[in-house]
mmCIF file of C-alpha atoms in Angstrom:
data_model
loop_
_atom_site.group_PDB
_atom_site.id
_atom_site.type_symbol
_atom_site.label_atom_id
_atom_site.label_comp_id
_atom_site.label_asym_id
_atom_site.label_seq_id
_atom_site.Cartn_x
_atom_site.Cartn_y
_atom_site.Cartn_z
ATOM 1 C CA UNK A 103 -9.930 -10.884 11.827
ATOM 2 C CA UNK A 104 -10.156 -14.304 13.597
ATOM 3 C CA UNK A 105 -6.237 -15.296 14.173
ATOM 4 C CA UNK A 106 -4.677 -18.297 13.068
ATOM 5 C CA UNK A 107 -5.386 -20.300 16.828
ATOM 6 C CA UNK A 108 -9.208 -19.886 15.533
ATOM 7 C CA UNK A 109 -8.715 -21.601 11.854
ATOM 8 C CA UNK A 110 -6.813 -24.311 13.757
ATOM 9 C CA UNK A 111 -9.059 -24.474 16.511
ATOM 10 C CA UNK A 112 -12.151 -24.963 13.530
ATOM 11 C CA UNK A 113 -9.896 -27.641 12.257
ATOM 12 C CA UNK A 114 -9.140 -29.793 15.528
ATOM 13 C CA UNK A 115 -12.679 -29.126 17.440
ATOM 14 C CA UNK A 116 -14.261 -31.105 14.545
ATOM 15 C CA UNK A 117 -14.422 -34.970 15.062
ATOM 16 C CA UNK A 118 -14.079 -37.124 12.029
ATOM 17 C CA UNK A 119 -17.671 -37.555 12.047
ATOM 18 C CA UNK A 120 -18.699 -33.876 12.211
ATOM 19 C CA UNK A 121 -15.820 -33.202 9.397
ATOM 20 C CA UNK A 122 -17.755 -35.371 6.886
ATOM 21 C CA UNK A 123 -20.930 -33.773 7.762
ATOM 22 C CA UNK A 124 -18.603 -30.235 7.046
ATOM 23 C CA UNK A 125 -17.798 -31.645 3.999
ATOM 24 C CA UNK A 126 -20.513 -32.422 2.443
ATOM 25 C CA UNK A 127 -22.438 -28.700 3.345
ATOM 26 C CA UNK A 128 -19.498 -27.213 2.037
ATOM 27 C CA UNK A 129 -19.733 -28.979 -0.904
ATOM 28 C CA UNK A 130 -23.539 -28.303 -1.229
ATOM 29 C CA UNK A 131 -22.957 -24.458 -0.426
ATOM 30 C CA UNK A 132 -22.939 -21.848 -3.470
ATOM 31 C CA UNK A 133 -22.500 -23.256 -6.584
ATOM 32 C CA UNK A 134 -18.904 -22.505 -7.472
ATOM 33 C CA UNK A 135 -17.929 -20.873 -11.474
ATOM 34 C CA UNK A 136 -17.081 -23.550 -13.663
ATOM 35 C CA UNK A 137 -15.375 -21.058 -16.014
ATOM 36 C CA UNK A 138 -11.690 -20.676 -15.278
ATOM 37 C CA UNK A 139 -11.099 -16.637 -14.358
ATOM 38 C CA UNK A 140 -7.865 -14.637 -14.624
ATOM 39 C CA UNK A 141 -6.896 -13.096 -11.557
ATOM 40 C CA UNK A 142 -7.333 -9.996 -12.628
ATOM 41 C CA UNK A 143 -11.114 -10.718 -13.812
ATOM 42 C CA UNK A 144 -11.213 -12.057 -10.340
ATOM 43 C CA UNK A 145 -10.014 -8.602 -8.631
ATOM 44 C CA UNK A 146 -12.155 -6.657 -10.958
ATOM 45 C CA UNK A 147 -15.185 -8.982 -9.914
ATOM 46 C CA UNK A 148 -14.507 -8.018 -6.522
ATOM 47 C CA UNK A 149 -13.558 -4.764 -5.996
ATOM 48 C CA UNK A 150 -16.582 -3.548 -8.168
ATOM 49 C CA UNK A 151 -19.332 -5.154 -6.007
ATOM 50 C CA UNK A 152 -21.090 -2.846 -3.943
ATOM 51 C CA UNK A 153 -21.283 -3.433 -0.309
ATOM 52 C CA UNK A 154 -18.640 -6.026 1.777
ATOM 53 C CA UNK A 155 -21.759 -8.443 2.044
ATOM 54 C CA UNK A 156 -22.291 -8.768 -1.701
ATOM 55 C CA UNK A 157 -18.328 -8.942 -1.825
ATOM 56 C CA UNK A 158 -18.572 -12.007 0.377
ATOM 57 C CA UNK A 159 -20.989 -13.826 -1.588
ATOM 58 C CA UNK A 160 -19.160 -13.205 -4.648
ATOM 59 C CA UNK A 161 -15.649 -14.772 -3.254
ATOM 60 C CA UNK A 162 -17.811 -17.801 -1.407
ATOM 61 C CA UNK A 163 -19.382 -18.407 -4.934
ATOM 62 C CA UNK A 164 -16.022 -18.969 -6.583
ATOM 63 C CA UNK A 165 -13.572 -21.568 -7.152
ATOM 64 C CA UNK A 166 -11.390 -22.918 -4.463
ATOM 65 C CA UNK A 167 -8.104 -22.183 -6.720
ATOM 66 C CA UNK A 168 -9.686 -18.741 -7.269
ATOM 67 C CA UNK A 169 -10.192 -17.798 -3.784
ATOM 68 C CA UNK A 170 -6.414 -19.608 -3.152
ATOM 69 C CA UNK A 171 -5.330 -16.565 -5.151
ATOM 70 C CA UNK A 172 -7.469 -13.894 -4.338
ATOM 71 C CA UNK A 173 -5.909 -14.957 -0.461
ATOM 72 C CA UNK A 174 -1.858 -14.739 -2.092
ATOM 73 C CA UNK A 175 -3.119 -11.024 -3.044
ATOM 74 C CA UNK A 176 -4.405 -10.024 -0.023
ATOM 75 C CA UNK A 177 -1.075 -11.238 1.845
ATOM 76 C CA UNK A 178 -2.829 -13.706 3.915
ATOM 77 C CA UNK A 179 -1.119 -15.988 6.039
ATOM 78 C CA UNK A 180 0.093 -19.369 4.334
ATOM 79 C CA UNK A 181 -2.181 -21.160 7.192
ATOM 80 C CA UNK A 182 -4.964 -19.313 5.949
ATOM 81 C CA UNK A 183 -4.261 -19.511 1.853
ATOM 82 C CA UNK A 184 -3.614 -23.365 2.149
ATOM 83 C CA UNK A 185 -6.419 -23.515 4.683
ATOM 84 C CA UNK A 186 -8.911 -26.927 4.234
ATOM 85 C CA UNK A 187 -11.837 -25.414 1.943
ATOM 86 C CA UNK A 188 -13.960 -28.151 2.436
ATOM 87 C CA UNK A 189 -14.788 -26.608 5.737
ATOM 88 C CA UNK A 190 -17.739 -23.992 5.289
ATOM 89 C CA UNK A 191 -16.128 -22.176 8.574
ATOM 90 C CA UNK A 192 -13.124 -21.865 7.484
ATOM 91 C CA UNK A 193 -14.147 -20.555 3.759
ATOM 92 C CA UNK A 194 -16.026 -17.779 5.667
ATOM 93 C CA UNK A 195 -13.162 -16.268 7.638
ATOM 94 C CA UNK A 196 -10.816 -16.604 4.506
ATOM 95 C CA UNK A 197 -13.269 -14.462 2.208
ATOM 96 C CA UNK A 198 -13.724 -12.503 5.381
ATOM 97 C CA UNK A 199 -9.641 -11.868 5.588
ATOM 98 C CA UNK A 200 -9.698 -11.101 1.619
ATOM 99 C CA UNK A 201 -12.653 -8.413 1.938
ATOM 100 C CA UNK A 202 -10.666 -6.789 4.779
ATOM 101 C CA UNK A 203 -7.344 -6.599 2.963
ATOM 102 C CA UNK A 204 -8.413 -5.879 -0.803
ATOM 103 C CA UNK A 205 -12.327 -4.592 -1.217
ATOM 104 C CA UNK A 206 -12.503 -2.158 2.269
ATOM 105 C CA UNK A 207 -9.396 -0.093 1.483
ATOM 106 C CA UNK A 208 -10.433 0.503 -2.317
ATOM 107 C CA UNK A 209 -13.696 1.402 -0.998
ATOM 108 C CA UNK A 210 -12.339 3.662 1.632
ATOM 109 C CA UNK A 211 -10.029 5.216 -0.914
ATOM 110 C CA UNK A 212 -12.614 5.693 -3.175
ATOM 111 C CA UNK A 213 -14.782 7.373 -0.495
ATOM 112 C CA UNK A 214 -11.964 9.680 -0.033
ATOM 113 C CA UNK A 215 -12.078 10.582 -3.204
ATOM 114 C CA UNK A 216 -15.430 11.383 -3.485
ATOM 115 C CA UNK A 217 -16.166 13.492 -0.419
ATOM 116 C CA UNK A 218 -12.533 15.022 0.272
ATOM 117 C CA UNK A 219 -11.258 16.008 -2.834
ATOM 118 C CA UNK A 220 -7.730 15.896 -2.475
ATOM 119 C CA UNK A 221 -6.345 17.019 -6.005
ATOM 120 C CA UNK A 222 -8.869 20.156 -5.479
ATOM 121 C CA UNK A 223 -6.958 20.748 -1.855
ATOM 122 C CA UNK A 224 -3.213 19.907 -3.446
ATOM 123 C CA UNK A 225 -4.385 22.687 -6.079
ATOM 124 C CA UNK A 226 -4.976 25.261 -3.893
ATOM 125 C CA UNK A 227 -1.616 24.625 -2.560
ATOM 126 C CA UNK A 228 -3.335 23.336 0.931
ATOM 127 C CA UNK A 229 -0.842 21.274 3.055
ATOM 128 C CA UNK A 230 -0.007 20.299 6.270
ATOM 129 C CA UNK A 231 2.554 22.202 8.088
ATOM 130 C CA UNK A 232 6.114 21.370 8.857
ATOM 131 C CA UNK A 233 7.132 19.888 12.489
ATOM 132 C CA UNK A 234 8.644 22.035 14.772
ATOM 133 C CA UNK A 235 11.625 21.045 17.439
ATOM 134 C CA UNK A 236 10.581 21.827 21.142
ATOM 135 C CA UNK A 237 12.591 20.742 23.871
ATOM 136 C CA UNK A 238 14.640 18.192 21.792
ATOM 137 C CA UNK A 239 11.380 16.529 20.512
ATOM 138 C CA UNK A 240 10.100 17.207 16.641
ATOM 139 C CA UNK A 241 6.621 17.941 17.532
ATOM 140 C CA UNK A 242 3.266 18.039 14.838
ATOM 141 C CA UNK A 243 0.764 20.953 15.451
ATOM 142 C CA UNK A 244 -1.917 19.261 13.333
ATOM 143 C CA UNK A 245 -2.369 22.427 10.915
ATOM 144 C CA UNK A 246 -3.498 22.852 7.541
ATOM 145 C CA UNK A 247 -3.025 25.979 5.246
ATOM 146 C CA UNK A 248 -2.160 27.795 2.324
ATOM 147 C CA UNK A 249 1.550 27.019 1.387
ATOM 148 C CA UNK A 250 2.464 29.540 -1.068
ATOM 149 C CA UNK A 251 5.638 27.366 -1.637
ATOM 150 C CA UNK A 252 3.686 24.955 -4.032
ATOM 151 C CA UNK A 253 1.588 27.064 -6.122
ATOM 152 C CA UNK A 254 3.833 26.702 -8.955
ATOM 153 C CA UNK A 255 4.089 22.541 -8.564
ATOM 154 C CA UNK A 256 2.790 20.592 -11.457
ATOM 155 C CA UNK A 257 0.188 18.351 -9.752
ATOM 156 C CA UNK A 258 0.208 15.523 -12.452
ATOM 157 C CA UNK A 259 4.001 15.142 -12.246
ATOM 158 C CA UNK A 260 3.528 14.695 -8.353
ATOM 159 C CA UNK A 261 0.469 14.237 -6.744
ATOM 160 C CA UNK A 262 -1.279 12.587 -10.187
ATOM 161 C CA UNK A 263 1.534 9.954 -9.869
ATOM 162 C CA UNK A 264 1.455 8.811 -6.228
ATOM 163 C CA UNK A 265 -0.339 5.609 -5.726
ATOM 164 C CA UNK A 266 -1.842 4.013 -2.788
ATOM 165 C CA UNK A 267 -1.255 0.575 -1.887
ATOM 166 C CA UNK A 268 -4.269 -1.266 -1.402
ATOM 167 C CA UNK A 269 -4.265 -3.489 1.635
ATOM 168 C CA UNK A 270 -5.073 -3.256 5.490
ATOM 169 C CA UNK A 271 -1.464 -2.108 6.039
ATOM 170 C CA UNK A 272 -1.754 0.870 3.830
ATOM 171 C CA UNK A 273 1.232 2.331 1.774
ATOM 172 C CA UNK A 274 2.351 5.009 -0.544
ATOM 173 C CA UNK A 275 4.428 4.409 -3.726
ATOM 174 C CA UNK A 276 5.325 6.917 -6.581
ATOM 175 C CA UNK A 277 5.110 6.310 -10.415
ATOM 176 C CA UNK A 278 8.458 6.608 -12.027
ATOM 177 C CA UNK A 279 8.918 6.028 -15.883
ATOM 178 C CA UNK A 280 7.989 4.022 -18.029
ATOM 179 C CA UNK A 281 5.371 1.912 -16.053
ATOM 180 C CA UNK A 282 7.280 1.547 -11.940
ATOM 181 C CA UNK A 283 6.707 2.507 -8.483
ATOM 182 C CA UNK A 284 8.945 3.251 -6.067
ATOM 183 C CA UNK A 285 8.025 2.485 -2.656
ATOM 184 C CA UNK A 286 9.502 1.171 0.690
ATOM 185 C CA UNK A 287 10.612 -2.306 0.580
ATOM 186 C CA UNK A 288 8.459 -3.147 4.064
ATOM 187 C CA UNK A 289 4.826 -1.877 2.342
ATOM 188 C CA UNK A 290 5.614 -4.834 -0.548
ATOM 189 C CA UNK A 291 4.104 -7.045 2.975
ATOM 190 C CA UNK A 292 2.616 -10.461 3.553
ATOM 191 C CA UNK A 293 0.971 -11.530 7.007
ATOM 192 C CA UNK A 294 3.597 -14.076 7.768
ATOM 193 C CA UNK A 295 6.920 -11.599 7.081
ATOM 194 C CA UNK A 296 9.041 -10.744 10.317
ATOM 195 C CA UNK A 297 11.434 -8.063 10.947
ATOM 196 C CA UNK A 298 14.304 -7.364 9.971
ATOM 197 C CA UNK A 299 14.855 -8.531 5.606
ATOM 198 C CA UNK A 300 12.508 -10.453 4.267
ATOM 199 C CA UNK A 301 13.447 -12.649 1.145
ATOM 200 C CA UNK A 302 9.472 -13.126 -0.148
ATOM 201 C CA UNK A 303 9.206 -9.680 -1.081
ATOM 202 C CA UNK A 304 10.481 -10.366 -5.222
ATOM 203 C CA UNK A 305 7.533 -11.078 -7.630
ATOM 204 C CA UNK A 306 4.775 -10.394 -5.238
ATOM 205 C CA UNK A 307 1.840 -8.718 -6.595
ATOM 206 C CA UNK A 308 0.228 -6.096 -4.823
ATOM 207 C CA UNK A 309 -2.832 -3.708 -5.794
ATOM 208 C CA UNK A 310 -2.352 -0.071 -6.281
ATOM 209 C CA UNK A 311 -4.552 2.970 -6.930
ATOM 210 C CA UNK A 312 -3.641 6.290 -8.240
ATOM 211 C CA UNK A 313 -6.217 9.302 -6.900
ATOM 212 C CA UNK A 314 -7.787 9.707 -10.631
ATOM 213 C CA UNK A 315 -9.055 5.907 -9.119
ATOM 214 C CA UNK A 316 -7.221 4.021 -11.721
ATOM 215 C CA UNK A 317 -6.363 0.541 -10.045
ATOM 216 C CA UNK A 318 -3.418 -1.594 -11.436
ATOM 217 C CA UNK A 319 -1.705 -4.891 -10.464
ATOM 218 C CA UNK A 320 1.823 -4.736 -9.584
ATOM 219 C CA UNK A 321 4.612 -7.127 -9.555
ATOM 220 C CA UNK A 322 7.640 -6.433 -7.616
ATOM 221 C CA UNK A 323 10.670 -6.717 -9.439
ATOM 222 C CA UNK A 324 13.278 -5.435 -7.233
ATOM 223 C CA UNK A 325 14.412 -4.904 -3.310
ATOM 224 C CA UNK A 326 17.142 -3.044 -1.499
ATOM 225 C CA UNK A 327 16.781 -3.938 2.431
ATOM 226 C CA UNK A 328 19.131 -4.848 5.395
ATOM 227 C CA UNK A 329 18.319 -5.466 8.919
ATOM 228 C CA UNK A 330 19.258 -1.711 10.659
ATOM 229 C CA UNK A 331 16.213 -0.176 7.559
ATOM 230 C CA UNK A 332 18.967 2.210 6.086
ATOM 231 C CA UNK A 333 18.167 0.393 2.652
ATOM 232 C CA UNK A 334 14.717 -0.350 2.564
ATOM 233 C CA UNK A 335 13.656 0.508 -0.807
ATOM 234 C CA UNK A 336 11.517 -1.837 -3.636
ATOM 235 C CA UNK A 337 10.385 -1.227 -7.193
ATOM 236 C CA UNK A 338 7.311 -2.512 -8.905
ATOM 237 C CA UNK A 339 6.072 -2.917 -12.427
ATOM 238 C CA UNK A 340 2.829 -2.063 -13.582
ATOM 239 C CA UNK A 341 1.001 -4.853 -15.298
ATOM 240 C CA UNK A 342 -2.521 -4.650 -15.925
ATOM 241 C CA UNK A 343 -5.000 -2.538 -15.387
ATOM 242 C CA UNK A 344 -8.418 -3.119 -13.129
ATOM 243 C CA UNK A 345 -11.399 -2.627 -14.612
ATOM 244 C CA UNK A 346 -12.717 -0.785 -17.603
ATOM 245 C CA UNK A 347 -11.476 2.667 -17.553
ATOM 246 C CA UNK A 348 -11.744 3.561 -21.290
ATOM 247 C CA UNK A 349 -8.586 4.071 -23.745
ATOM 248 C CA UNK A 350 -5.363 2.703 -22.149
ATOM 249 C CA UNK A 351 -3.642 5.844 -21.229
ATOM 250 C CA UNK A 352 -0.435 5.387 -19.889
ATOM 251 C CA UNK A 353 -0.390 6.507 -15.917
ATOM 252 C CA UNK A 354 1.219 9.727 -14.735
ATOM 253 C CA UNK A 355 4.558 9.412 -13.671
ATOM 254 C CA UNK A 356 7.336 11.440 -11.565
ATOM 255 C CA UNK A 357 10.923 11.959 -11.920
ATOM 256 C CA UNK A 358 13.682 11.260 -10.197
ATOM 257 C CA UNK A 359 15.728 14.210 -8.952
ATOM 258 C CA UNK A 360 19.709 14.074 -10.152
ATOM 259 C CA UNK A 361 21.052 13.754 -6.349
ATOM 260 C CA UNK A 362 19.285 14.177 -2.770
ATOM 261 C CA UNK A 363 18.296 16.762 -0.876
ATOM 262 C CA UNK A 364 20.553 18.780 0.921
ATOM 263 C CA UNK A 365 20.206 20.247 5.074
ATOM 264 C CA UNK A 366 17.793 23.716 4.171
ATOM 265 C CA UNK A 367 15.913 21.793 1.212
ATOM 266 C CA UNK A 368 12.178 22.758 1.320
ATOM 267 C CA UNK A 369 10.391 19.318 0.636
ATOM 268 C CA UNK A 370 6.936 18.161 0.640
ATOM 269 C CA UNK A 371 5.322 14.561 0.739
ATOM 270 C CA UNK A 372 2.611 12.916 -0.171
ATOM 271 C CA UNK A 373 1.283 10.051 1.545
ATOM 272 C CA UNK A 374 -1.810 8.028 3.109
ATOM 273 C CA UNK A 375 -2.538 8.824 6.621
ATOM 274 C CA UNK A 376 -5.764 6.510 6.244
ATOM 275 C CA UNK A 377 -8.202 6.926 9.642
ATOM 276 C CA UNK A 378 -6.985 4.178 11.581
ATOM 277 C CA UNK A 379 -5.780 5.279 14.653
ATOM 278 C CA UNK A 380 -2.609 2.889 15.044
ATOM 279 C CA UNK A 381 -1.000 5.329 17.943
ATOM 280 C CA UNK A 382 -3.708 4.332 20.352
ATOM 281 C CA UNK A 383 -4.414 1.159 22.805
ATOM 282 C CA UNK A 384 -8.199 0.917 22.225
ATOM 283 C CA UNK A 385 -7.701 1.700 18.268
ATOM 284 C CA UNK A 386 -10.693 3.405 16.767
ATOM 285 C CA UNK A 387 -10.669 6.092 13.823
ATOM 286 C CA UNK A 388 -9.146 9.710 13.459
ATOM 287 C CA UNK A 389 -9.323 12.590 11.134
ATOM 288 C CA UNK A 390 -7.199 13.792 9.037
ATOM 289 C CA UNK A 391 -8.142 16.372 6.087
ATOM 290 C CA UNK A 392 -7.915 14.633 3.634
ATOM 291 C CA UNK A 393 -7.267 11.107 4.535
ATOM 292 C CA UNK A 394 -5.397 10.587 1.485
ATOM 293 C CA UNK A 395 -3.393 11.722 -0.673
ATOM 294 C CA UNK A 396 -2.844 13.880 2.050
ATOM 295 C CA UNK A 397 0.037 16.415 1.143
ATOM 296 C CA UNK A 398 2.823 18.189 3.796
ATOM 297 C CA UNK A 399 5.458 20.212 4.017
ATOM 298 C CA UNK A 400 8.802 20.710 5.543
ATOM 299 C CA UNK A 401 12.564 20.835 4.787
ATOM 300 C CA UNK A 402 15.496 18.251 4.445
ATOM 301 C CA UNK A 403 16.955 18.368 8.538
ATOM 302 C CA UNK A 404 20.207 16.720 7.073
ATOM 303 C CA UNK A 405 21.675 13.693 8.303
ATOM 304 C CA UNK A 406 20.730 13.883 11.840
ATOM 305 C CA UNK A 407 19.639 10.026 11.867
ATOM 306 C CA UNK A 408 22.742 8.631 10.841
ATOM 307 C CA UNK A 409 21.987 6.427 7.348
ATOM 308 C CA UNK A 410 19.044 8.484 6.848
ATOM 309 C CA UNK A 411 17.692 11.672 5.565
ATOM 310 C CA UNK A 412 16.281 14.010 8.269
ATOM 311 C CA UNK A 413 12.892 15.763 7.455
ATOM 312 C CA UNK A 414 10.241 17.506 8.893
ATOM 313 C CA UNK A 415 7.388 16.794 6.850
ATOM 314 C CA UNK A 416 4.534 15.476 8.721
ATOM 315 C CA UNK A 417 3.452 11.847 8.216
ATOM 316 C CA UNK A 418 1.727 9.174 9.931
ATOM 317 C CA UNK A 419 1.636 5.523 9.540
ATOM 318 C CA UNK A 420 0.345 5.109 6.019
ATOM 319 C CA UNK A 421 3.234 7.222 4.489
ATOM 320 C CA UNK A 422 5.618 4.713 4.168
ATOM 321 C CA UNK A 423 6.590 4.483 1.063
ATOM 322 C CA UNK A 424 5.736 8.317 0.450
ATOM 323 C CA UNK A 425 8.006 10.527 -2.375
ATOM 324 C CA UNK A 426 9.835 13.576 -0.806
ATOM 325 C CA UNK A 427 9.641 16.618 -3.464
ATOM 326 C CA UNK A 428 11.718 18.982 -3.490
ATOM 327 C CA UNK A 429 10.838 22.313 -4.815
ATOM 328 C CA UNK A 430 10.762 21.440 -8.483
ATOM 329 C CA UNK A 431 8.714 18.684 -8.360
ATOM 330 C CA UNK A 432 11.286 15.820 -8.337
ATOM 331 C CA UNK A 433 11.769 12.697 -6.196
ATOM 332 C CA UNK A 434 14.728 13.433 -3.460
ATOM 333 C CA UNK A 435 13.952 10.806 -1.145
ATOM 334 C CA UNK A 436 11.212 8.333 0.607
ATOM 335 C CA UNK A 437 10.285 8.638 3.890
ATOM 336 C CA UNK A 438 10.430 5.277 5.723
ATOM 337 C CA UNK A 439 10.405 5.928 9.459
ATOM 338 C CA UNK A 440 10.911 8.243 12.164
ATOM 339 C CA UNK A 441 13.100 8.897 15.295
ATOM 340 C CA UNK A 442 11.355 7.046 18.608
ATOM 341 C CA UNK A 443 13.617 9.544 20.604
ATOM 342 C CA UNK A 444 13.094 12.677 18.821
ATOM 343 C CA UNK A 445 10.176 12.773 16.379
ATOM 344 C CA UNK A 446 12.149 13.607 13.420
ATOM 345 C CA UNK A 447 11.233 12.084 10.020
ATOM 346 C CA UNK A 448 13.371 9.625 7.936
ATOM 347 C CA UNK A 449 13.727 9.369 4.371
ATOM 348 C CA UNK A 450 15.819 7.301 2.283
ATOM 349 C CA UNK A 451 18.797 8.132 0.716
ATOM 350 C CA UNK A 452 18.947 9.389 -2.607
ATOM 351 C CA UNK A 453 21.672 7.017 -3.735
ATOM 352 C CA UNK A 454 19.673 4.075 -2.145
ATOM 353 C CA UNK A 455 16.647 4.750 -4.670
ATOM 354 C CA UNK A 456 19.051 5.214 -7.723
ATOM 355 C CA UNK A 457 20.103 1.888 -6.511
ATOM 356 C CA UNK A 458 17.206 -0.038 -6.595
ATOM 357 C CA UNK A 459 16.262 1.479 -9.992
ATOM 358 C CA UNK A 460 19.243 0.472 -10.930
ATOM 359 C CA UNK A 461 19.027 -3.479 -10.961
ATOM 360 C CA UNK A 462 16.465 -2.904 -13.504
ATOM 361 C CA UNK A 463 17.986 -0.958 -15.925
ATOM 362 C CA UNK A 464 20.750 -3.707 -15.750
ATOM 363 C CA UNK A 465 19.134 -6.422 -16.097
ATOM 364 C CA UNK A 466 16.935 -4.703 -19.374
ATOM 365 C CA UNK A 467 20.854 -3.715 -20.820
ATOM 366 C CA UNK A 468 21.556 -7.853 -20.466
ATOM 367 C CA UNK A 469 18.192 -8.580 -22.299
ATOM 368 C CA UNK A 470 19.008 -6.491 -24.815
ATOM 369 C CA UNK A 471 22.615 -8.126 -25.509
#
């Protein structure tokens, strides 16, 4: 994606002369929809076109407002979603920007899907296996097998409910009842958030899919961070579904254990590794069976990361956000980082995610009153 210098750059390099001329081909470009569209007729528009070129001449076709919105979604930069759309330049790298963030990561996802097979793999009890600790450093081995441990694990009250977030960024979240997920408060992210708490994060929508390929908006409706990441927790509602998928089921959901994992817990995640290779200088793709939905196992390590829950379950980037199991199925925990120095895994802490579920339930008690 072009960075922000370039939209500027498009902007300044124009004299006024040349900017009229802009405006006026813009103006005479695809004729734009005259009939107003709900965002989520929009999104359903979009992500159902076939390839990213017939994806781009769909979003240059629409309304400016439209394509304003479709830009919020995608967690484009506020240069970029109050960028001057009377410039044809800058209309292409915007719809270019929303293609990269919203349609390639559904159609990645759904790609996985197709030709991986994850559910079939989680079925046959196929994970990744735990890190090990050499020489002070929790090291991955890159193996997957047969882990007898999760046989008996009901896959639609675990891997049925994990979602994947879809943007660039990536992002795991679990389904909790009646109609939340549970993720990490830093996957609920825009282009222009910084480190550290971000106050934006509260009513943003976001996209998620669950692996049966069900796609639903999001709004996020509460956040539990602070600067050092030991709280970095957020909850999202479910509001409306993308696309026509038949009767309105509700969507699979998990449930919350009663307290946190202990040191000697066997867990196992779930999460998005994706194929981006984000450990690397020149970038590029890597493999990972499957790509998503991609389940691991490993074992509570205790508090060795003081503020967070130690554990050895293999993840890469894309798990933030991921659900720790423990051996009956039920949320312990979220990983949300790991150890520069050693390798080990971090997780949230139990009481932080009954926390953040909390300031719902409180506020539905007041509406009730």
């Amino acid at each position: 994606r072009r960075k922000e210098e370039s939209l500027e750059g498009n902007k300044t390099s124009m004299s006024e002369g040349q900017r009229k001329k802009g405006d006026a081909k813009a103006s005479n470009g695809p004729k734009r929809r005259r009939k107003e569209e709900s965002l989520v007729d929009l999104v359903t528009q979009l992500l159902s076109t076939e390839t990213a070129e017939k994806a781009q001449s769909f979003l240059m076709g629409v309304r400016r407002e439209n394509r304003k919105e479709l830009a919020k979604l995608a967690g484009l930069s506020v240069a970029w979603v109050n960028c001057d759309q009377r410039i044809e330049g800058n209309v292409k790298d915007m719809c270019s920007s929303i293609i990269t963030e919203l349609w390639v990561p559904k159609a990645f996802y759904e790609k996985s899907l197709q030709t991986h097979n994850p559910l079939v793999l989680f079925s046959n009890s196929v994970a990744t296996v735990p890190l090990k600790k050499s020489r002070g450093f929790w090291e991955a081995s890159g193996i997957v097998a047969k882990q007898p441990r999760m046989k008996d694990v009901d896959a639609n009250s675990t891997f049925e409910a994990c979602v994947h977030f879809i943007q660039a960024g990536s992002g795991t979240g679990v389904a909790l009842p009646p109609r939340y997920v549970l993720t990490c408060a830093h996957v609920v992210a825009a282009e222009d958030d910084g480190d550290g708490v971000v106050k934006g994060r509260m009513g943003r929508r976001k996209l998620v899919m669950f692996p049966s390929g069900r796609v639903f908006m999001a709004r996020c409706v509460a956040v539990r961070e602070t600067e050092d990441g030991e709280e970095d927790a957020a909850l999202l509602e479910l509001e409306e579904e993308i696309g026509d998928t038949g009767p309105a089921l509700p969507p699979p959901v998990a449930a919350l254990a009663s307290k946190g994992a202990e040191p000697g817990d066997r867990l196992f995640a779930i999460g998005n590794p994706s194929s981006v290779d984000l450990e690397s200088v020149e970038g590029g793709e890597v493999e990972f069976e499957p790509p998503t939905w991609h389940p691991s196992v490993g074992s509570c390590v205790g508090d060795a990361d003081e503020g967070y829950v130690g554990h050895s379950c293999w993840t890469y980037w894309g798990h933030s956000g991921a659900p720790l199991f423990n051996e009956s199925g039920e949320v312990v925990s979220l990983h949300c980082s790991w150890n520069d120095e050693t390798g080990l895994r971090r997780g949230q802490r139990h009481e932080v995610l009954k926390d953040v579920l909390s300031v719902v339930a409180e506020a539905a008690m007041r509406i009730k009153k």
